[in-house]
Coordinates of C-alpha atoms in Angstrom, one line a residue:
M60 CA 15.0 -50.9 46.5
R61 CA 13.7 -50.3 43.3
K62 CA 15.0 -53.3 40.5
Y63 CA 15.5 -52.2 36.6
N64 CA 15.0 -54.7 34.2
K65 CA 17.7 -55.4 31.0
R66 CA 15.6 -53.1 28.5
T67 CA 15.4 -50.1 31.4
K68 CA 18.7 -50.1 32.1
M69 CA 19.9 -49.7 28.5
T70 CA 17.5 -47.0 27.9
I71 CA 19.2 -45.0 30.8
G72 CA 22.5 -45.4 29.7
I73 CA 21.9 -44.3 25.9
V74 CA 20.5 -40.9 27.7
I75 CA 23.2 -41.0 29.9
V76 CA 25.5 -41.1 26.8
L77 CA 23.3 -38.7 24.7
L78 CA 23.4 -36.2 27.6
V79 CA 27.2 -36.8 27.9
I80 CA 27.7 -35.8 23.7
I81 CA 25.3 -32.6 24.5
V82 CA 27.3 -31.4 26.7
I83 CA 31.0 -31.8 25.3
I84 CA 29.4 -30.2 22.2
F85 CA 27.7 -27.3 24.1
S86 CA 31.1 -27.0 26.3
L87 CA 33.1 -26.8 22.7
F88 CA 30.1 -24.5 21.3
I89 CA 31.0 -22.1 24.6
K90 CA 35.1 -22.6 24.0
K91 CA 35.1 -21.8 20.4
A92 CA 32.0 -18.5 20.9
I93 CA 34.5 -17.3 23.5
D94 CA 38.0 -18.4 21.6
I95 CA 36.1 -15.8 19.0
D96 CA 35.1 -13.2 21.5
K97 CA 39.0 -13.0 22.6
V98 CA 40.3 -12.3 18.7
E99 CA 40.4 -8.6 18.0
Y100 CA 42.6 -6.8 15.5
V101 CA 43.4 -3.1 16.4
V102 CA 42.2 -0.4 13.8
S103 CA 44.7 2.6 14.0
S104 CA 43.3 6.3 13.5
N105 CA 43.5 7.8 10.2
S106 CA 41.7 4.9 8.5
V107 CA 38.9 3.6 6.2
L108 CA 36.7 1.3 5.7
F109 CA 33.2 0.3 4.8
D110 CA 30.5 -1.4 6.3
S111 CA 28.3 -3.9 5.1
D112 CA 26.0 -1.6 3.0
E113 CA 29.1 0.4 1.9
N114 CA 29.0 3.4 4.3
L115 CA 32.2 5.2 4.5
I116 CA 33.9 5.0 7.9
N117 CA 36.6 7.5 8.8
T118 CA 38.6 6.9 12.3
T119 CA 40.4 9.7 14.0
L120 CA 40.4 7.3 17.0
E121 CA 41.9 3.8 17.5
G122 CA 38.9 1.2 17.0
V123 CA 38.8 -2.5 17.2
I124 CA 37.6 -5.2 15.0
K125 CA 35.9 -8.2 16.4
I126 CA 34.5 -11.3 14.7
R127 CA 30.7 -12.7 16.2
W128 CA 29.8 -16.0 16.2
G129 CA 28.3 -16.3 12.3
G130 CA 31.8 -15.2 10.8
D131 CA 31.0 -11.3 10.6
Y132 CA 33.5 -8.6 11.7
Y133 CA 32.3 -6.1 13.5
L134 CA 34.1 -2.8 14.1
N135 CA 33.8 -1.2 17.6
Y136 CA 34.6 2.4 17.5
N137 CA 33.8 5.3 19.2
D138 CA 31.3 3.8 21.3
E139 CA 29.4 2.7 17.9
S140 CA 29.5 -1.1 16.5
Y141 CA 29.7 -1.5 13.0
N142 CA 28.9 -4.6 11.0
L143 CA 31.8 -4.9 8.2
G144 CA 30.5 -8.0 6.7
S145 CA 32.4 -11.6 6.4
H146 CA 35.3 -8.9 5.0
A147 CA 36.6 -6.0 6.0
V148 CA 39.6 -3.6 4.0
V149 CA 41.0 -1.3 6.3
Y150 CA 43.2 1.3 4.2
N151 CA 45.9 3.1 6.6
T152 CA 45.8 7.0 5.0
L153 CA 49.1 7.5 6.5
N154 CA 51.4 4.7 5.5
S155 CA 49.0 3.6 2.7
N156 CA 49.0 -0.1 4.6
I157 CA 45.9 -2.4 3.2
S158 CA 44.8 -4.5 6.4
L159 CA 42.7 -7.6 4.9
Y160 CA 40.5 -9.7 7.5
G161 CA 38.2 -12.5 6.2
T162 CA 39.0 -15.1 3.5
Y163 CA 40.2 -13.8 0.3
Y164 CA 41.0 -15.8 -3.2
E165 CA 44.2 -14.2 -4.8
V166 CA 44.7 -14.4 -8.3
T167 CA 48.4 -14.4 -10.3
R168 CA 49.7 -14.2 -13.3
D169 CA 50.3 -18.1 -13.7
N170 CA 46.7 -18.5 -13.5
E171 CA 47.4 -20.0 -9.7
V172 CA 45.1 -18.7 -6.7
Y173 CA 46.0 -18.8 -3.0
V174 CA 44.0 -18.1 -0.3
V175 CA 44.5 -15.3 2.5
E176 CA 42.9 -15.9 5.3
E177 CA 42.5 -14.0 9.0
E178 CA 44.4 -11.0 9.0
A179 CA 47.1 -9.9 6.3
V180 CA 48.9 -7.0 5.7
I181 CA 49.9 -5.6 2.6
E182 CA 52.8 -2.5 2.7
S183 CA 52.8 -1.4 -0.4
S184 CA 50.6 -0.9 -3.4
I185 CA 52.9 -0.7 -5.9
N186 CA 52.9 -4.4 -6.2
S187 CA 49.7 -5.2 -8.5
R188 CA 47.7 -7.5 -6.6
F189 CA 44.1 -9.3 -6.7
F190 CA 41.7 -10.8 -5.4
K191 CA 38.3 -12.4 -5.2
L192 CA 36.6 -12.0 -2.4
D193 CA 33.3 -13.5 -2.3
D194 CA 30.2 -14.2 -5.3
R195 CA 31.0 -10.8 -7.4
K196 CA 33.2 -9.0 -4.8
Y197 CA 36.9 -7.8 -5.7
L198 CA 39.8 -6.1 -4.4
I199 CA 42.1 -4.4 -6.9
I200 CA 45.2 -3.3 -4.9
D201 CA 47.7 -0.7 -7.8
R202 CA 48.9 2.3 -7.1
T203 CA 47.7 3.0 -10.7
I204 CA 43.7 2.4 -11.6
E205 CA 42.2 3.0 -14.8
S206 CA 39.2 2.7 -16.8
E207 CA 39.9 1.7 -20.5
D208 CA 38.2 4.5 -21.5
G209 CA 40.3 6.8 -19.3
N210 CA 37.4 8.3 -17.9
F211 CA 38.1 6.7 -14.3
V212 CA 41.0 7.1 -12.4
A213 CA 41.7 5.7 -8.6
T214 CA 44.7 5.0 -6.6
N215 CA 46.4 2.1 -3.9
Y216 CA 43.2 0.1 -4.2
L217 CA 39.8 -0.1 -5.2
L218 CA 36.6 -2.5 -4.3
V219 CA 34.5 -3.9 -7.0
H220 CA 30.8 -4.9 -6.0
L221 CA 29.0 -6.3 -9.2
D222 CA 25.1 -7.0 -9.5
K223 CA 23.6 -9.8 -11.1
S224 CA 23.5 -7.6 -14.3
G225 CA 27.0 -6.6 -14.7
N226 CA 27.0 -3.6 -13.3
A227 CA 29.5 -2.7 -10.5
T228 CA 30.3 0.0 -7.7
L229 CA 33.6 1.1 -7.3
L230 CA 34.8 2.1 -3.7
N231 CA 37.9 3.3 -1.9
D232 CA 38.7 6.4 0.4
K233 CA 38.0 8.8 -2.7
V234 CA 35.8 7.7 -5.1
S235 CA 32.0 5.7 -5.2
V236 CA 31.5 5.4 -8.8
K237 CA 28.7 3.3 -10.2
T238 CA 29.2 2.0 -13.7
I239 CA 26.1 1.9 -16.1
T240 CA 28.2 0.6 -19.3
P241 CA 30.4 -2.7 -19.3
T242 CA 34.0 -1.4 -17.8
V243 CA 37.7 -2.4 -18.2
L244 CA 39.8 -1.7 -15.8
K245 CA 43.5 -1.6 -16.3
T246 CA 46.5 -1.6 -13.4
S247 CA 49.9 -1.5 -14.0
S248 CA 49.8 -5.5 -15.1
Y249 CA 46.5 -6.4 -15.5
T250 CA 43.0 -5.7 -16.9
F251 CA 40.2 -6.6 -15.6
D252 CA 37.0 -7.3 -17.5
I253 CA 34.4 -6.6 -14.5
A254 CA 31.0 -7.5 -16.2
N255 CA 31.9 -10.8 -17.6
E256 CA 34.6 -11.2 -14.2
K257 CA 37.3 -12.0 -16.6
I258 CA 41.3 -10.7 -15.6
N259 CA 44.1 -10.7 -18.2
F260 CA 47.9 -10.4 -17.3
G261 CA 48.9 -10.3 -20.7
G262 CA 48.6 -13.7 -21.9
E263 CA 44.9 -15.3 -22.2
D264 CA 41.6 -14.6 -20.1
I265 CA 41.1 -16.2 -16.7
D266 CA 37.6 -16.7 -15.7
L267 CA 37.3 -15.4 -12.2
K268 CA 33.5 -16.9 -12.0
E269 CA 35.4 -20.6 -11.6
I270 CA 36.9 -19.2 -8.4
I271 CA 33.6 -20.1 -5.9
G272 CA 31.5 -19.7 -8.4
S273 CA 28.7 -16.8 -9.8
T274 CA 25.7 -15.7 -10.1
N275 CA 26.4 -12.7 -12.4
L276 CA 23.7 -12.8 -15.0
Y277 CA 25.5 -10.7 -17.4
D278 CA 24.8 -11.7 -21.6
A279 CA 26.4 -8.9 -24.1
D280 CA 23.6 -9.1 -26.3
R281 CA 20.7 -8.6 -23.9
Y282 CA 22.7 -5.8 -21.7
D283 CA 20.1 -3.2 -20.9
L284 CA 21.5 0.6 -20.0
N285 CA 18.1 0.8 -17.7
D286 CA 18.6 -2.1 -15.7
S287 CA 18.9 -1.4 -12.3
G288 CA 20.6 -4.3 -11.5
N289 CA 18.2 -5.4 -8.8
D290 CA 20.0 -8.7 -7.4
S291 CA 16.3 -9.9 -7.0
E292 CA 15.6 -9.9 -10.8
E293 CA 15.3 -13.8 -11.6
G294 CA 17.2 -14.9 -15.1
T295 CA 19.4 -17.2 -16.7
T296 CA 22.1 -16.9 -18.6
G297 CA 24.6 -19.0 -21.1
N298 CA 28.3 -18.6 -20.8
G299 CA 30.2 -19.5 -24.0
S300 CA 33.9 -18.9 -25.2
G301 CA 35.6 -19.4 -28.8
D302 CA 38.9 -21.1 -29.5
G303 CA 40.6 -20.1 -32.3
T304 CA 42.8 -22.6 -33.6
G305 CA 45.9 -21.8 -35.9
S306 CA 46.6 -23.4 -39.2
G307 CA 49.7 -24.7 -41.0
A308 CA 51.9 -22.3 -42.7
G309 CA 54.7 -22.7 -45.0
G310 CA 56.2 -26.5 -46.1
T311 CA 55.8 -28.6 -48.9
G312 CA 55.0 -32.4 -49.8
T313 CA 53.0 -34.6 -48.4
G314 CA 52.9 -34.4 -44.7
G315 CA 50.7 -31.4 -42.8
G316 CA 50.4 -29.9 -39.7
T317 CA 48.3 -28.1 -37.4
G318 CA 49.1 -25.1 -35.2
E319 CA 48.1 -24.8 -31.8
G320 CA 47.1 -21.7 -29.5
T321 CA 44.0 -19.7 -28.8
G322 CA 42.8 -17.7 -31.2
T323 CA 45.9 -17.6 -33.4
G324 CA 48.8 -20.3 -33.9
D325 CA 51.4 -20.5 -36.6
G326 CA 52.1 -24.1 -37.8
T327 CA 54.5 -25.9 -40.1
G328 CA 53.5 -28.1 -42.8
A329 CA 55.3 -31.2 -43.4
G330 CA 57.6 -31.6 -45.8
T331 CA 58.5 -35.2 -47.7
G332 CA 58.9 -38.0 -45.4
I333 CA 58.1 -36.3 -42.5
A334 CA 55.1 -37.5 -40.4
S335 CA 52.2 -35.4 -39.8
G336 CA 52.1 -33.8 -36.1
T337 CA 51.0 -30.4 -34.2
T338 CA 53.4 -27.4 -34.1
Q339 CA 53.5 -24.7 -31.3
G340 CA 55.2 -21.0 -31.8
N341 CA 56.1 -18.9 -29.0
N342 CA 56.0 -15.4 -28.8
T343 CA 58.1 -14.2 -25.7
G344 CA 56.0 -10.8 -25.0
F345 CA 56.8 -9.0 -21.8
N346 CA 57.3 -11.7 -19.3
N347 CA 56.6 -8.7 -16.6
N348 CA 54.9 -8.1 -13.3
Y349 CA 54.9 -4.5 -14.3
S350 CA 53.7 -2.8 -17.8
N351 CA 52.7 0.3 -19.1
N352 CA 49.2 -0.6 -19.4
V353 CA 48.0 2.6 -17.4
S354 CA 48.1 5.7 -19.4
D355 CA 50.5 9.2 -18.9
N356 CA 47.6 11.3 -18.4
A357 CA 46.1 9.0 -15.1
V358 CA 50.0 8.8 -14.0
S359 CA 49.9 12.5 -14.4
Q360 CA 46.4 13.0 -12.4
I361 CA 47.5 10.8 -9.4
I362 CA 50.8 12.6 -9.3
K363 CA 49.1 16.3 -9.2
A364 CA 46.6 14.6 -6.1
T365 CA 48.9 12.9 -4.4
T366 CA 50.1 14.1 -0.8
T367 CA 52.7 11.8 0.3
T368 CA 56.0 10.8 -0.5
S369 CA 54.9 8.0 -3.1
I370 CA 56.5 5.6 -5.9
I371 CA 53.4 5.9 -8.5
R372 CA 54.2 3.7 -11.7
V373 CA 57.5 1.2 -12.5
T374 CA 58.1 0.4 -15.8
P375 CA 60.6 -1.5 -17.0
S376 CA 62.4 -1.7 -20.5
I377 CA 65.3 -3.4 -22.6
G378 CA 67.9 -1.9 -20.4
S379 CA 66.3 0.0 -17.8
I380 CA 63.5 0.7 -16.0
S381 CA 61.3 4.2 -15.7
V382 CA 60.1 5.1 -12.1
D383 CA 57.0 7.9 -12.2
Y384 CA 57.5 9.1 -8.1
V385 CA 56.2 11.8 -6.2
I386 CA 58.4 13.8 -3.7
Y387 CA 56.4 15.7 -1.2
D388 CA 58.5 17.2 1.1
P389 CA 56.8 20.6 2.4
D390 CA 59.1 21.7 5.1
S391 CA 62.4 20.5 3.1
E392 CA 63.0 17.6 5.7
Y393 CA 64.6 15.1 3.5
T394 CA 68.5 16.0 2.9
S395 CA 68.5 13.2 -0.3
V396 CA 66.0 10.8 -1.7
Y397 CA 67.5 7.7 -3.8
V398 CA 66.6 3.8 -4.7
E399 CA 68.7 1.0 -4.0
V400 CA 68.7 -1.1 -7.5
E401 CA 69.7 -4.4 -6.7
N402 CA 70.4 -7.2 -9.5
T403 CA 69.2 -10.6 -7.8
D404 CA 71.4 -12.5 -10.5
T405 CA 74.8 -10.8 -8.8
G406 CA 73.6 -9.4 -5.7
N407 CA 75.3 -5.5 -6.7
I408 CA 73.5 -3.0 -6.1
N409 CA 73.8 0.2 -7.4
T410 CA 72.5 3.7 -5.9
V411 CA 70.3 6.2 -7.9
Y412 CA 69.2 9.9 -6.9
L413 CA 65.9 11.2 -7.4
S414 CA 65.3 14.6 -7.7
K415 CA 62.4 16.7 -5.7
S416 CA 62.0 18.9 -8.6
E417 CA 61.2 16.3 -10.8
T418 CA 58.4 13.1 -10.9
N419 CA 60.6 10.8 -13.6
V420 CA 63.8 8.7 -13.0
V421 CA 65.1 6.4 -15.6
I422 CA 66.9 4.0 -14.1
N423 CA 69.9 3.3 -17.4
N424 CA 72.5 0.8 -17.9
L425 CA 70.3 -2.7 -16.3
T426 CA 71.0 -6.2 -17.9
P427 CA 67.9 -7.3 -20.0
S428 CA 66.2 -9.9 -19.3
T429 CA 67.2 -10.0 -15.5
V430 CA 65.4 -9.7 -11.8
Y431 CA 65.9 -6.1 -9.8
N432 CA 64.3 -5.6 -6.4
L433 CA 64.3 -1.9 -6.0
E434 CA 64.1 0.0 -2.4
F435 CA 63.1 3.6 -2.2
K436 CA 64.9 5.9 0.8
Y437 CA 65.2 9.0 2.0
N438 CA 67.9 10.9 4.2
T439 CA 67.1 13.3 6.7
S440 CA 69.6 15.5 9.1
S441 CA 69.6 13.6 12.1
R442 CA 68.4 9.7 10.5
S443 CA 69.4 7.9 7.3
G444 CA 68.0 5.2 5.2
I445 CA 64.4 5.5 5.8
V446 CA 62.5 3.1 3.6
F447 CA 59.3 4.4 1.9
D448 CA 58.3 2.4 -0.6
S449 CA 59.9 -1.3 -2.1
V450 CA 59.3 -2.9 -5.7
E451 CA 60.6 -6.2 -5.8
A452 CA 60.8 -8.6 -8.9
V453 CA 60.8 -6.1 -11.4
S454 CA 62.6 -8.1 -14.7
T455 CA 64.0 -6.1 -17.5
V456 CA 62.7 -7.2 -20.8
L457 CA 63.6 -8.7 -24.3
P458 CA 62.4 -7.5 -27.4
D459 CA 59.3 -8.8 -28.6
M460 CA 60.4 -12.2 -30.8
Y461 CA 58.8 -15.3 -32.6
L462 CA 60.4 -17.7 -34.0
S463 CA 58.7 -20.6 -36.5
V464 CA 59.6 -23.5 -38.4
S465 CA 58.8 -22.2 -42.2
K466 CA 59.8 -25.6 -43.4
V467 CA 60.5 -29.5 -43.2
T468 CA 61.7 -31.8 -45.2
S469 CA 63.6 -35.3 -44.7
K470 CA 66.9 -33.5 -45.4
S471 CA 66.6 -30.0 -44.2
L472 CA 64.8 -27.7 -41.5
D473 CA 64.3 -23.9 -42.2
Y474 CA 63.1 -21.5 -39.3
V475 CA 62.4 -17.6 -39.3
I476 CA 62.9 -15.7 -35.9
N477 CA 61.1 -12.4 -36.0
F478 CA 62.1 -9.6 -34.3
D479 CA 60.8 -6.5 -32.7
S480 CA 61.4 -3.6 -35.1
N481 CA 63.1 -0.8 -32.6
Y482 CA 65.9 -3.5 -31.6
A483 CA 68.7 -4.5 -34.1
V484 CA 69.2 -8.0 -33.3
T485 CA 73.6 -8.3 -34.0
S486 CA 73.8 -12.5 -32.8
G487 CA 72.9 -15.1 -31.2
Q488 CA 72.4 -18.9 -31.5
V489 CA 69.9 -21.8 -31.8
Q490 CA 70.1 -25.4 -30.5
I491 CA 68.1 -27.9 -31.8
F492 CA 67.0 -31.0 -29.3
I493 CA 65.4 -34.3 -30.0
E494 CA 63.5 -35.8 -27.4
G495 CA 64.6 -33.7 -24.9
E496 CA 68.5 -34.2 -26.4
A497 CA 70.8 -31.7 -28.1
V498 CA 71.5 -32.8 -31.3
E499 CA 74.4 -32.0 -33.5
P500 CA 75.3 -29.8 -35.4
I501 CA 74.8 -28.2 -31.5
R502 CA 74.5 -25.0 -32.7
D503 CA 73.5 -23.0 -35.3
D504 CA 75.6 -19.5 -34.9
F505 CA 74.4 -15.9 -36.6
S506 CA 76.6 -14.5 -35.0
S507 CA 78.6 -12.6 -37.6
M508 CA 75.5 -11.7 -39.8
G509 CA 75.1 -8.0 -39.0
S510 CA 72.4 -6.0 -37.2
V511 CA 68.6 -7.5 -39.0
N512 CA 65.1 -7.8 -37.2
S513 CA 64.8 -11.0 -39.2
I514 CA 66.1 -14.1 -39.4
S515 CA 65.3 -17.1 -42.1
R516 CA 68.3 -19.9 -41.5
S517 CA 67.9 -23.4 -42.9
V518 CA 69.5 -26.4 -40.8
D519 CA 70.9 -29.5 -42.6
I520 CA 69.5 -32.7 -40.7
S521 CA 69.9 -35.3 -43.2
S522 CA 72.4 -36.7 -40.2
F523 CA 70.1 -36.5 -37.4
D524 CA 68.8 -39.4 -35.7
V525 CA 65.2 -38.4 -35.7
S526 CA 62.2 -40.9 -35.8
S527 CA 58.7 -40.4 -36.4
G528 CA 56.4 -39.1 -34.0
D529 CA 59.6 -37.5 -31.7
T530 CA 59.2 -34.4 -30.6
V531 CA 62.0 -31.9 -32.1
V532 CA 62.5 -28.6 -30.5
V533 CA 64.3 -24.9 -32.0
R534 CA 65.1 -23.0 -29.3
L535 CA 66.7 -19.6 -29.5
T536 CA 69.4 -19.6 -26.4
S537 CA 71.2 -16.5 -27.1
L538 CA 71.2 -13.4 -28.5
G539 CA 72.4 -9.8 -28.9
F540 CA 71.3 -6.8 -30.0
N541 CA 71.5 -3.2 -30.2
T542 CA 74.4 -2.2 -27.5
Y543 CA 73.2 -4.7 -24.7
S544 CA 75.1 -7.3 -24.0
T545 CA 74.0 -10.7 -25.1
V546 CA 71.3 -12.3 -22.9
S547 CA 71.1 -16.2 -22.8
D548 CA 69.0 -18.9 -21.6
T549 CA 70.2 -22.3 -22.6
N550 CA 67.7 -24.6 -20.1
D551 CA 64.3 -23.5 -22.3
G552 CA 66.0 -20.6 -24.4
L553 CA 65.2 -17.3 -25.0
V554 CA 62.0 -18.5 -27.4
S555 CA 61.4 -21.5 -29.2
Y556 CA 59.1 -23.8 -31.4
S557 CA 58.1 -27.3 -31.2
F558 CA 56.8 -29.8 -34.1
R559 CA 56.2 -33.7 -33.9
Y560 CA 58.3 -35.1 -37.0

């Protein structure tokens, strides 16, 4: 028998170990390939989707989506295989469900980004959503989508694919449009500046290029209408942004203050004996998931083109919610159509009926600054309570208001509250806090002042236990206006103003 020396034995051992590792890796590779091959998703008939070259696919029979090694999705349908790319968006034309396959980055009004993976089904396009799919690829979900100039209107969902020059292809089951100028799209809750890749929910712009990056080369100063937008074009562009700063307003004395904010800000000059510092005023705005961004003309076009029973637009106001809808009942099957309105604070549910001959209903007698859930149903002669749409977390609003401190001295603090001119304020209370603690006098009450649209008050602070550098907050904690009930928020305030003493 041949004998091996120590070095040969070590070499053989290493080779055996490497072979074992290779076998394990290959086995894992095979297992993963088999597992991937087992994953499949059924695509129902009457669905619409696009292949990787943006060609429209309509299904009249069931199909199956499978994942192949490398991550691309493929549709097996009617003895054909279609490459869908790394993302697939499937729209069901019967129930308006939207199914997502792949990895999506959902952007919310709170500037949060949530990752949605594998399969996700969105059952109602009345709830506004926004996703980034990939570099220069986006998905808008909303019942109403309109260009800022009003020349483009779409419904339910829209795929937006940018080229490197800032032009975009807009796709869904009914439209295929190529933009030739920078375009801004509006939905019920946000605007999307396509070329600049920025979304705005009513506050500051959110830069979408910061989410997984972007190869967009659009530059407003060098934009060329004749540019074909060929993605092979090379070039560079700089991105810049400007920040506005507010300036101290009002107040007299030796101190000074600066406002904080983007674009504009209101500050306060500090008076005698008050240290300089920073101030910040807050405007309530309409802190809401739904707004009246989309024009009435766009809604009218959508209503005329809709051939299913649908909710088109939800628009909240101070004490009411307006709903634009379509009742499509050619065979007169519906005995009644209605919406159940749930007050999430009290749990009370009221029923409001929708007329078949109308396309709008206003839900009245609601409480301002309150969240409601809406569930839309219909009855037939054989069935009751059939849900055809739902909208969650619709908040009635407050009048637009702004609180600022106009003057501070060692003895007094003057504040001003301006309200929306459409709503006369009849009562309210202001709470002052120092370093997070309520101080005496606890509240400045202006309940007996009559109906006004602006309040100017002066508060004696000579007895306050306040030191240089302390944070002082003036907070409107309750408000009554017109014929609506009083609303209050003792924790964060309806609107507030803070500054450094």
